[in-house]
Amino acid sequence: MTLQEEISRRRTFAVIAHPDAGKTTLTEKLLLFGGAIHVAGAVKSNKIKKGATSDFMEIERQRGISVATSVMGFEYRGRKINILDTPGHEDFAEDTYRTLTAVDSVIIVIDGAKGVESQTRKLMEVCRMRNTPVIVYINKLDRPCKDPFDLLDEVEKELKIRVRPLSFPISSGTTLKGVYNIYEEQLSLFTSDERQTADASTVEIRDLKSPLLAEHIGERYAAQLRDDLELVQGVYDPFDRDAYLRGESAPVFFGSAVNNFGVRELLECFIRIAPAPRTATAESRTVEPDEPKMSGFVFKIHANMDPNHRDRIAFLKICSGTFERNRNYLHVRSGKQLKFSSPTAFMAEKKSVIDYAYPGDIVGLHDTGNFAIGDTFTEGEKLKFTGIPSFSPEQFRYIENADPLKFKQLAKGIDQLMDEGVAQLFTSNLNGRKIIGTVGALQFEVIQYRLEHEYGAACRWEPISIHKACWIRSDNAEQLADFKRRKHTNMAVDKHGRDVFLADTSYALALAQENFKDIRFYFTSEF
Ligand code: G4P
């Protein structure tokens, strides 16, 4: 197969959702359809359950498993599909954001009874930043759901994206009759005896006036469906694939993942419309996937929790060319040439050494602590891919050394954990103390535990009251200097020496933005 053929058959995406909407269940059903797994439950074990905050060992166990399911690749109808797993727990939201930098499209799962939830909104913001094409799957139709038109309005308004239903539900909850697949002009009937086992039976109904419709779902629901579909045609623009690919319009499917319902339709449509690997943006230029030379970036680093084998796996997303085993590549940040004798690929539950990988693929590279999130590998060009930002953290604590004899170990541990993207480190201008900023409270526990078990270092946390950290920049040097002088006690630098303003309260932040008009405040580290 040529490089071009390999590229055009690849579909790399993530399933994202607010916790509990059904992301794990849907992922699992997609894998079952793809023949990648044969029993349910394989993905489920990866999940960090709600309320796991107190059960730290459980998280450790889960982390071990999650390497295997980080990337789930499988073949389906001639396509090579790569599903990138994202952590369900909200405290690991930043891992999810970074994974989104490595996908070409996403499927967003929404609970039909709850509608759009907070995490769905945040994830969509990240998709919007990158114009990632989005398909929406409204789940749990077997439960009493909100009115479908209300749900569609809610998605449109809350996620700020145009929607186009490609299927439409016939009732929900105990009276759920089925889903009409607008895309394929087929009726999928929901029959409870098929629960959990197979896909629902489908009937092809191209003419909605056909008496067949009422035969299957009854007169009342048939009339309702006709009205609903008429309204759909009247209200929504026809499906426009280009608008979908530009991230402006989201096709919407309805179903019930746990019942395997509406999943096949979703997958069939997905492989037809979802994009193959797309152009990647580097600082100096854009990179096309079919360029002959290999390039890729690290979007995730997974540490081995075993203190005797403190090695890590760096996940490399291939952006262009063909990646080959045992070939020298430039690690751009260090300027070193490195070669990998056992790069791994992930096929559902199995991990195997590969000889070649193509754009869209994710390769696991063995790392002894030298790689960081965002690192680029090339055949010699000094590329730096953009769009892998750090997000402004929301929780902060001073980190102190609790064992003076282990100073070096602590410094090394902090440094490597920051490279892995576990949290962000700031150094206060006021007193030179180190501040750790995270997205969720759980990370503090993770850091303390890992420093102790992997690096033999001990840390202590001390409270600090900060509302938000933001990076600042200005072309007005005088105003910037004035700001830094006046806000001296609230200033810090990040790991790369960039200025960061630590706002005490949202009011202080708003006031600073108001009073210093020439200063730009950034809530992601990439600008
Ligand atoms: P998540 O990864 O998005 O957090 O959600 P997950 O798939 O784990 O699903 C959350 C809960 O919702 C699970 O129940 C799951 O079985 C259920 N669920 C998923 N899809 C559907 C659906 O279509 N209909 C209904 N009624 N429920 C659905 P749980 O009780 O939390 O877990 P479990 O004990 O069933 O494993």
Coordinates of C-alpha atoms and ligand atoms in Angstrom, one line a residue:
M1 CA 0.0 0.0 0.0
T2 CA 1.3 3.5 -0.8
L3 CA 1.7 6.1 1.9
Q4 CA -1.3 8.0 0.5
E5 CA -3.4 4.8 0.8
E6 CA -2.3 4.2 4.3
I7 CA -3.2 7.8 5.3
S8 CA -6.6 7.9 3.6
R9 CA -7.8 4.7 5.4
R10 CA -6.9 6.0 8.9
R11 CA -9.5 7.4 11.3
T12 CA -8.1 8.6 14.6
F13 CA -10.6 9.9 17.1
A14 CA -11.7 10.1 20.7
V15 CA -15.0 9.6 22.5
I16 CA -15.6 12.3 25.0
A17 CA -18.3 13.0 27.5
H18 CA -19.2 14.3 30.9
P19 CA -18.6 11.5 33.4
D20 CA -21.4 8.9 33.4
A21 CA -22.9 9.9 30.0
G22 CA -21.8 6.5 28.5
K23 CA -18.3 7.1 27.0
T24 CA -16.9 3.8 28.2
T25 CA -20.0 1.9 27.2
L26 CA -20.0 3.4 23.7
T27 CA -16.3 2.9 23.2
E28 CA -16.7 -0.8 24.2
K29 CA -19.6 -1.3 21.8
L30 CA -17.6 0.3 18.9
L31 CA -14.8 -2.1 19.7
L32 CA -17.3 -5.0 19.8
F33 CA -18.6 -4.0 16.4
G34 CA -15.2 -3.7 15.0
G35 CA -14.4 -7.2 16.2
A36 CA -11.5 -5.8 18.3
I37 CA -12.8 -7.3 21.5
H38 CA -15.2 -10.2 22.1
V39 CA -16.4 -9.6 25.6
A40 CA -17.8 -6.6 27.2
G41 CA -15.9 -5.3 30.2
A42 CA -12.5 -5.0 28.7
V43 CA -12.6 -1.2 28.6
K44 CA -14.7 -0.8 31.6
S45 CA -11.9 -1.9 33.9
N46 CA -9.9 1.1 32.8
K47 CA -12.4 3.5 34.4
I48 CA -11.6 5.5 37.4
K49 CA -14.9 5.6 39.2
K50 CA -16.6 8.6 40.7
G51 CA -15.7 9.2 44.3
A52 CA -12.4 7.5 43.8
T53 CA -10.6 10.4 45.4
S54 CA -10.4 8.6 48.7
D55 CA -9.3 5.3 47.1
F56 CA -5.9 6.1 45.9
M57 CA -4.6 2.6 45.4
E58 CA -7.5 1.9 43.2
I59 CA -6.4 4.7 40.9
E60 CA -2.9 3.3 40.8
R61 CA -4.3 0.0 39.8
Q62 CA -6.4 1.6 37.1
R63 CA -3.4 3.6 35.8
G64 CA -1.6 0.3 35.2
I65 CA -4.5 -1.0 33.1
S66 CA -5.0 2.2 31.2
V67 CA -1.8 1.9 29.3
A68 CA -3.3 -1.0 27.5
T69 CA -6.4 0.9 26.5
S70 CA -4.8 4.3 25.9
V71 CA -5.1 3.7 22.2
M72 CA -7.4 1.1 20.8
G73 CA -6.7 0.3 17.2
F74 CA -8.8 -2.0 15.0
E75 CA -9.6 -2.7 11.4
Y76 CA -13.1 -2.2 10.2
R77 CA -14.2 -2.4 6.5
G78 CA -10.8 -1.6 5.2
R79 CA -10.3 1.3 7.6
K80 CA -7.7 1.5 10.3
I81 CA -9.5 3.0 13.3
N82 CA -7.7 4.4 16.3
I83 CA -9.7 5.3 19.3
L84 CA -7.8 7.3 21.8
D85 CA -9.0 6.8 25.4
T86 CA -9.5 9.8 27.6
P87 CA -9.7 9.6 31.4
G88 CA -13.2 9.7 32.7
H89 CA -12.3 11.4 36.0
E90 CA -12.8 15.2 35.9
D91 CA -9.5 15.7 37.8
F92 CA -7.7 14.4 34.8
A93 CA -9.4 16.7 32.4
E94 CA -6.1 18.1 31.2
D95 CA -5.0 14.7 30.0
T96 CA -8.2 14.6 28.0
Y97 CA -7.5 18.1 26.5
R98 CA -4.0 17.0 25.4
T99 CA -5.3 13.8 23.9
L100 CA -7.6 15.9 21.8
T101 CA -4.6 17.5 20.2
A102 CA -3.8 14.1 18.7
V103 CA -7.2 13.2 17.1
D104 CA -8.7 14.2 13.8
S105 CA -12.3 14.1 15.0
V106 CA -14.4 13.3 18.1
I107 CA -17.7 11.7 19.1
I108 CA -19.4 13.5 22.0
V109 CA -21.7 11.4 24.1
I110 CA -24.6 13.2 25.8
D111 CA -27.0 11.7 28.3
G112 CA -30.4 12.2 26.8
A113 CA -32.0 12.7 30.2
K114 CA -29.5 15.2 31.5
G115 CA -28.6 17.0 28.3
V116 CA -25.4 19.1 28.0
E117 CA -23.3 19.0 31.2
S118 CA -20.4 21.1 32.5
Q119 CA -17.6 18.9 31.3
T120 CA -19.2 18.5 27.8
R121 CA -19.1 22.3 27.5
K122 CA -15.4 22.5 28.4
L123 CA -14.4 19.7 26.1
M124 CA -16.3 21.3 23.3
E125 CA -14.3 24.5 23.9
V126 CA -11.1 22.6 23.3
C127 CA -12.6 21.1 20.1
R128 CA -13.6 24.5 18.9
M129 CA -10.1 25.9 19.4
R130 CA -8.8 23.3 16.9
N131 CA -11.9 23.2 14.7
T132 CA -12.1 19.5 15.4
P133 CA -15.1 17.8 13.5
V134 CA -17.7 16.6 16.0
I135 CA -20.4 13.9 15.9
V136 CA -22.9 13.9 18.7
Y137 CA -24.4 10.7 20.1
I138 CA -27.4 11.3 22.4
N139 CA -27.4 8.3 24.7
K140 CA -29.7 6.4 27.1
L141 CA -32.8 6.6 25.0
D142 CA -34.1 3.6 27.0
R143 CA -34.6 6.0 29.8
P144 CA -37.1 8.8 29.8
C145 CA -35.3 11.6 27.9
K146 CA -35.8 15.2 27.2
D147 CA -37.8 16.1 24.0
P148 CA -35.4 15.5 21.0
F149 CA -36.0 19.0 19.6
D150 CA -35.2 20.5 23.0
L151 CA -32.1 18.4 23.2
L152 CA -31.0 19.5 19.7
D153 CA -31.6 23.2 20.7
E154 CA -29.6 22.7 23.8
V155 CA -26.7 21.2 22.0
E156 CA -26.7 24.0 19.5
K157 CA -26.9 26.7 22.1
E158 CA -24.7 25.3 24.8
L159 CA -22.0 23.8 22.6
K160 CA -22.2 26.7 20.1
I161 CA -22.3 24.5 17.1
R162 CA -24.9 24.0 14.4
V163 CA -26.6 20.6 14.5
R164 CA -28.0 18.3 11.9
P165 CA -29.9 15.2 13.2
L166 CA -29.0 12.2 11.0
S167 CA -31.3 9.9 13.1
F168 CA -34.4 10.6 15.0
P169 CA -35.9 8.8 18.0
I170 CA -39.4 7.5 18.3
S171 CA -40.2 8.1 21.9
S172 CA -37.9 7.2 24.8
G173 CA -37.9 5.3 28.1
T174 CA -40.3 2.4 28.4
T175 CA -42.2 3.5 25.2
L176 CA -39.0 3.7 23.1
K177 CA -40.0 2.2 19.7
G178 CA -36.8 2.8 17.8
V179 CA -34.8 5.3 15.8
Y180 CA -35.3 6.4 12.2
N181 CA -32.0 6.6 10.5
I182 CA -32.3 9.7 8.2
Y183 CA -28.9 9.1 6.7
E184 CA -29.7 5.6 5.5
E185 CA -33.6 5.9 5.4
Q186 CA -34.0 3.0 7.6
L187 CA -36.1 2.3 10.7
S188 CA -34.2 0.6 13.5
L189 CA -36.6 -1.1 15.9
F190 CA -35.9 -1.3 19.6
T191 CA -37.0 -4.6 20.9
S192 CA -36.2 -5.4 24.5
D193 CA -35.5 -9.1 23.9
E194 CA -32.4 -8.0 22.0
R195 CA -31.1 -6.2 25.0
Q196 CA -27.4 -6.5 25.6
T197 CA -26.9 -9.0 22.8
A198 CA -27.2 -8.0 19.2
D199 CA -28.0 -4.9 17.2
A200 CA -31.7 -4.1 16.8
S201 CA -33.5 -5.2 13.7
T202 CA -33.8 -2.8 10.9
V203 CA -36.4 -2.2 8.3
E204 CA -35.8 -0.2 5.2
I205 CA -38.5 2.4 4.8
R206 CA -37.7 5.0 2.1
D207 CA -41.3 6.2 1.8
L208 CA -42.5 7.5 5.2
K209 CA -46.1 7.3 3.9
S210 CA -45.8 3.6 3.6
P211 CA -48.2 1.6 5.8
L212 CA -45.2 -0.4 6.9
L213 CA -44.3 2.3 9.3
A214 CA -47.5 2.0 11.3
E215 CA -47.3 -1.8 11.2
H216 CA -44.0 -1.6 13.1
I217 CA -44.5 1.2 15.5
G218 CA -48.2 1.8 15.6
E219 CA -50.4 4.6 14.1
R220 CA -49.8 7.1 16.8
Y221 CA -46.0 7.0 16.7
A222 CA -45.9 6.7 12.9
A223 CA -47.9 10.0 12.7
Q224 CA -45.6 11.6 15.2
L225 CA -42.5 10.5 13.4
R226 CA -43.8 11.9 10.1
D227 CA -44.4 15.2 11.8
D228 CA -41.1 15.2 13.5
L229 CA -39.1 14.4 10.3
E230 CA -41.0 17.1 8.4
L231 CA -40.0 19.5 11.0
V232 CA -36.4 18.3 10.9
Q233 CA -36.3 18.9 7.1
G234 CA -37.8 22.3 7.5
V235 CA -35.7 23.5 10.4
Y236 CA -32.2 22.1 9.8
D237 CA -30.0 22.6 6.8
P238 CA -29.2 19.4 4.8
F239 CA -26.2 17.6 6.1
D240 CA -23.1 19.4 4.8
R241 CA -20.0 17.3 5.1
D242 CA -17.7 20.3 4.5
A243 CA -19.3 22.2 7.3
Y244 CA -18.8 19.1 9.5
L245 CA -15.2 18.9 8.5
R246 CA -14.7 22.5 9.3
G247 CA -16.1 21.9 12.8
E248 CA -19.1 24.2 12.2
S249 CA -21.9 21.7 12.1
A250 CA -22.3 18.4 14.1
P251 CA -24.4 15.5 12.8
V252 CA -26.4 14.0 15.7
F253 CA -27.3 10.4 16.3
F254 CA -29.6 9.0 19.0
G255 CA -29.3 5.6 20.7
S256 CA -28.7 3.6 23.7
A257 CA -25.1 2.4 24.0
V258 CA -25.7 -0.2 26.7
N259 CA -28.3 -1.8 24.5
N260 CA -26.1 -1.7 21.4
F261 CA -28.8 0.5 19.9
G262 CA -27.9 3.1 17.3
V263 CA -24.2 2.2 17.5
R264 CA -23.9 0.5 14.2
E265 CA -25.5 3.5 12.4
L266 CA -23.1 5.7 14.2
L267 CA -20.1 3.7 13.2
E268 CA -21.2 3.2 9.6
C269 CA -21.7 7.0 9.2
F270 CA -18.5 7.7 11.1
I271 CA -16.3 5.7 8.7
R272 CA -18.0 7.4 5.7
I273 CA -17.8 11.0 6.9
A274 CA -15.0 11.3 9.5
P275 CA -11.7 12.8 8.2
A276 CA -8.5 11.0 7.6
P277 CA -5.4 12.5 9.2
R278 CA -5.2 16.2 8.5
T279 CA -2.7 19.0 8.1
A280 CA -0.7 19.6 11.2
T281 CA 0.5 23.1 12.2
A282 CA 4.1 23.7 13.3
E283 CA 5.6 27.0 14.3
S284 CA 7.5 27.5 11.0
R285 CA 5.0 25.9 8.6
T286 CA 2.2 23.5 8.1
V287 CA 2.9 19.8 7.7
E288 CA 1.0 17.6 5.3
P289 CA 0.5 13.9 6.2
D290 CA 1.7 12.7 2.8
E291 CA 5.1 14.5 3.0
P292 CA 7.7 11.7 2.7
K293 CA 9.6 12.6 5.8
M294 CA 8.5 11.4 9.2
S295 CA 7.4 13.9 11.8
G296 CA 5.3 13.5 15.0
F297 CA 4.8 14.8 18.5
V298 CA 4.4 13.4 22.0
F299 CA 1.0 14.1 23.4
K300 CA 1.0 11.9 26.4
I301 CA 3.6 10.2 28.7
H302 CA 2.7 7.3 30.9
A303 CA 4.9 6.4 33.8
N304 CA 5.5 2.9 35.0
M305 CA 4.5 2.9 38.7
D306 CA 7.0 0.2 39.6
P307 CA 9.9 1.9 41.4
N308 CA 12.3 -0.7 40.1
H309 CA 11.5 0.1 36.5
R310 CA 11.1 3.8 36.4
D311 CA 10.6 3.8 32.7
R312 CA 7.9 5.6 30.8
I313 CA 6.0 5.2 27.6
A314 CA 5.8 8.3 25.5
F315 CA 2.9 8.4 23.0
L316 CA 3.9 9.7 19.6
K317 CA 1.3 10.8 17.1
I318 CA 2.6 10.5 13.6
C319 CA 1.9 13.6 11.6
S320 CA 3.7 12.9 8.3
G321 CA 5.7 10.2 6.4
T322 CA 6.4 6.7 7.5
F323 CA 7.8 5.9 11.0
E324 CA 10.3 3.1 10.9
R325 CA 11.7 0.9 13.7
N326 CA 15.5 1.2 14.3
R327 CA 15.8 4.4 12.3
N328 CA 17.4 7.6 13.6
Y329 CA 15.1 10.5 14.3
L330 CA 15.9 13.9 15.6
H331 CA 14.5 14.7 19.1
V332 CA 14.2 18.4 18.3
R333 CA 14.3 19.8 21.9
S334 CA 17.5 18.1 22.8
G335 CA 19.1 18.0 19.3
K336 CA 19.9 14.3 19.8
Q337 CA 19.5 11.6 17.3
L338 CA 17.5 8.7 18.8
K339 CA 16.4 5.3 17.5
F340 CA 13.8 3.0 18.8
S341 CA 14.3 -0.7 18.7
S342 CA 10.9 -1.6 20.1
P343 CA 8.2 1.0 19.2
T344 CA 4.8 -0.4 20.1
A345 CA 1.4 -0.2 18.6
F346 CA -1.8 -0.8 20.3
M347 CA -4.5 -3.1 18.9
A348 CA -7.3 -3.2 21.3
E349 CA -6.1 -5.3 24.3
K350 CA -2.8 -6.2 22.7
K351 CA 0.5 -4.2 22.6
S352 CA 2.9 -5.3 19.9
V353 CA 6.2 -4.1 18.5
I354 CA 5.8 -2.6 15.0
D355 CA 8.1 -2.0 12.1
Y356 CA 6.2 0.8 10.5
A357 CA 3.6 3.4 11.4
Y358 CA 1.7 6.0 9.4
P359 CA 0.1 9.4 9.9
G360 CA -2.8 9.1 12.3
D361 CA -1.1 6.2 14.1
I362 CA 0.0 6.4 17.7
V363 CA 3.3 4.8 18.6
G364 CA 4.5 4.0 22.1
L365 CA 8.1 4.9 22.6
H366 CA 10.2 3.7 25.5
D367 CA 11.5 6.7 27.5
T368 CA 13.9 6.8 30.5
G369 CA 12.8 10.3 31.5
N370 CA 14.0 12.5 28.6
F371 CA 10.9 13.3 26.8
A372 CA 8.3 15.9 27.6
I373 CA 4.8 16.6 26.3
G374 CA 4.9 18.5 23.1
D375 CA 8.3 17.1 22.0
T376 CA 8.7 16.8 18.3
F377 CA 10.6 14.0 16.4
T378 CA 11.6 14.5 12.7
E379 CA 14.1 13.4 10.1
G380 CA 16.2 16.4 10.8
E381 CA 14.0 19.5 10.4
K382 CA 13.6 21.6 13.5
L383 CA 9.9 21.5 13.6
K384 CA 7.8 22.4 16.6
F385 CA 4.2 21.5 16.5
T386 CA 1.7 23.9 17.9
G387 CA -1.6 23.4 19.5
I388 CA -0.5 21.5 22.5
P389 CA -1.1 24.1 25.2
S390 CA -1.0 23.9 28.9
F391 CA -4.3 25.1 30.4
S392 CA -4.4 27.5 33.2
P393 CA -4.6 25.4 36.4
E394 CA -7.4 25.9 39.0
Q395 CA -5.9 24.6 42.2
F396 CA -2.7 25.6 43.8
R397 CA -0.4 24.6 46.7
Y398 CA 3.1 25.4 47.8
I399 CA 5.3 22.3 47.6
E400 CA 7.9 22.0 50.3
N401 CA 10.7 19.5 50.8
A402 CA 9.8 17.3 53.8
D403 CA 13.2 15.5 53.8
P404 CA 16.2 17.7 53.6
L405 CA 18.5 14.8 52.6
K406 CA 16.4 14.1 49.6
F407 CA 16.6 17.5 48.0
K408 CA 18.0 16.2 44.6
Q409 CA 15.5 13.4 44.4
L410 CA 12.6 15.9 45.0
A411 CA 13.9 18.3 42.3
K412 CA 14.3 15.5 39.8
G413 CA 10.9 14.0 40.6
I414 CA 9.1 17.3 40.3
D415 CA 10.9 18.0 37.0
Q416 CA 9.9 14.7 35.4
L417 CA 6.4 14.8 36.7
M418 CA 5.9 18.3 35.2
D419 CA 7.3 17.0 31.8
E420 CA 4.7 14.3 32.0
G421 CA 2.1 17.0 32.3
V422 CA 0.8 15.9 35.7
A423 CA 0.7 19.5 36.9
Q424 CA 2.4 22.8 36.4
L425 CA 5.2 24.4 38.4
F426 CA 5.5 28.1 39.1
T427 CA 8.1 29.9 41.1
S428 CA 6.9 32.9 43.1
N429 CA 8.7 36.2 42.5
L430 CA 7.9 37.2 46.1
N431 CA 9.7 34.5 47.9
G432 CA 11.1 32.0 45.4
R433 CA 8.8 29.3 46.7
K434 CA 7.6 26.6 44.4
I435 CA 3.9 26.4 43.6
I436 CA 2.2 23.5 42.0
G437 CA -0.9 24.2 40.0
T438 CA -3.3 21.5 38.9
V439 CA -6.6 21.0 37.2
G440 CA -8.0 18.7 39.9
A441 CA -7.4 18.1 43.6
L442 CA -6.5 14.5 43.0
Q443 CA -3.2 15.4 41.3
F444 CA -1.8 16.6 44.6
E445 CA -2.3 13.1 46.0
V446 CA -0.8 11.5 42.9
I447 CA 2.2 13.8 43.0
Q448 CA 3.0 13.1 46.7
Y449 CA 2.5 9.4 46.2
R450 CA 4.7 9.2 43.1
L451 CA 7.4 11.4 44.6
E452 CA 7.6 9.0 47.5
H453 CA 7.4 5.7 45.6
E454 CA 9.2 6.5 42.4
Y455 CA 11.8 9.0 43.5
G456 CA 12.2 8.3 47.2
A457 CA 11.5 12.0 48.0
A458 CA 9.0 13.4 50.5
C459 CA 7.0 16.5 50.0
R460 CA 4.6 18.6 52.1
W461 CA 1.8 20.8 50.9
E462 CA 1.0 24.2 52.2
P463 CA -2.1 26.2 51.3
I464 CA -2.0 29.2 49.1
S465 CA -5.0 31.1 48.0
I466 CA -5.0 31.7 44.3
H467 CA -8.1 31.9 42.1
K468 CA -6.4 31.5 38.7
A469 CA -3.0 31.6 37.1
C470 CA -2.6 33.4 33.7
W471 CA 0.2 34.1 31.4
I472 CA 0.7 37.8 30.6
R473 CA 2.3 39.5 27.6
S474 CA 2.3 43.1 26.3
D475 CA 3.9 45.1 23.5
N476 CA 3.8 48.0 25.9
A477 CA 7.0 47.4 27.9
E478 CA 6.4 50.3 30.3
Q479 CA 3.0 49.1 31.2
L480 CA 4.2 45.5 31.6
A481 CA 7.0 46.7 33.9
D482 CA 4.6 48.8 35.9
F483 CA 2.2 45.8 36.2
K484 CA 4.9 43.5 37.4
R485 CA 6.1 46.1 39.9
R486 CA 2.7 46.7 41.4
K487 CA 1.7 43.1 41.4
H488 CA 5.1 41.9 42.5
T489 CA 3.6 39.7 45.3
N490 CA 1.3 38.0 42.8
M491 CA 3.9 37.4 40.1
A492 CA 5.6 34.1 39.3
V493 CA 7.4 32.4 36.4
D494 CA 6.5 29.1 34.8
K495 CA 9.0 26.3 34.0
H496 CA 10.0 28.1 30.8
G497 CA 10.6 31.4 32.6
R498 CA 7.4 33.0 31.2
D499 CA 5.6 35.6 33.3
V500 CA 2.5 34.4 35.2
F501 CA 0.1 36.5 37.1
L502 CA -1.5 34.6 40.1
A503 CA -4.8 36.3 40.7
D504 CA -6.2 36.0 44.2
T505 CA -9.8 36.4 43.2
S506 CA -11.9 36.7 40.1
Y507 CA -12.4 40.3 41.1
A508 CA -8.7 41.0 41.2
L509 CA -8.3 39.4 37.8
A510 CA -11.1 41.5 36.3
L511 CA -9.7 44.6 37.9
A512 CA -6.3 43.9 36.5
Q513 CA -7.7 43.4 33.0
E514 CA -9.7 46.6 33.3
N515 CA -6.8 48.7 34.6
F516 CA -4.0 47.4 32.3
K517 CA -5.5 47.6 28.9
D518 CA -2.3 46.9 27.0
I519 CA -1.6 43.7 28.8
R520 CA -3.0 40.4 27.3
F521 CA -4.0 37.7 29.8
Y522 CA -3.8 34.2 28.5
F523 CA -5.5 31.2 30.0
T524 CA -3.6 28.7 27.9
S525 CA 0.1 28.7 27.7
E526 CA 0.2 28.8 23.9
F527 CA -0.1 32.2 22.3
Ligands
G4P1 P1 -18.7 7.2 31.2 O1 -17.6 6.4 30.7 O2 -19.1 8.3 30.3 O3 -18.4 7.7 32.6 O4 -20.0 6.3 31.4 P2 -20.2 4.7 31.3 O5 -20.1 4.2 30.0 O6 -19.4 4.1 32.4 O7 -21.7 4.7 31.7 C1 -22.2 5.2 33.0 C2 -23.4 4.4 33.4 O8 -24.4 4.6 32.4 C3 -23.2 2.9 33.5 O9 -23.9 2.5 34.6 C4 -23.7 2.4 32.2 O10 -24.1 1.1 32.3 C5 -24.9 3.3 32.0 N1 -25.3 3.4 30.6 C6 -24.5 3.6 29.5 N2 -25.2 3.6 28.4 C7 -26.5 3.5 28.8 C8 -27.8 3.4 28.1 O11 -27.8 3.5 26.8 N3 -28.9 3.3 28.8 C9 -28.8 3.2 30.2 N4 -30.0 3.1 30.8 N5 -27.7 3.2 30.9 C10 -26.5 3.4 30.2 P3 -23.3 2.2 36.0 O12 -24.5 1.7 36.8 O13 -22.6 3.4 36.5 O14 -22.3 1.1 35.7 P4 -22.5 -0.4 35.5 O15 -22.7 -0.9 36.9 O16 -23.7 -0.6 34.6 O17 -21.2 -0.8 34.9

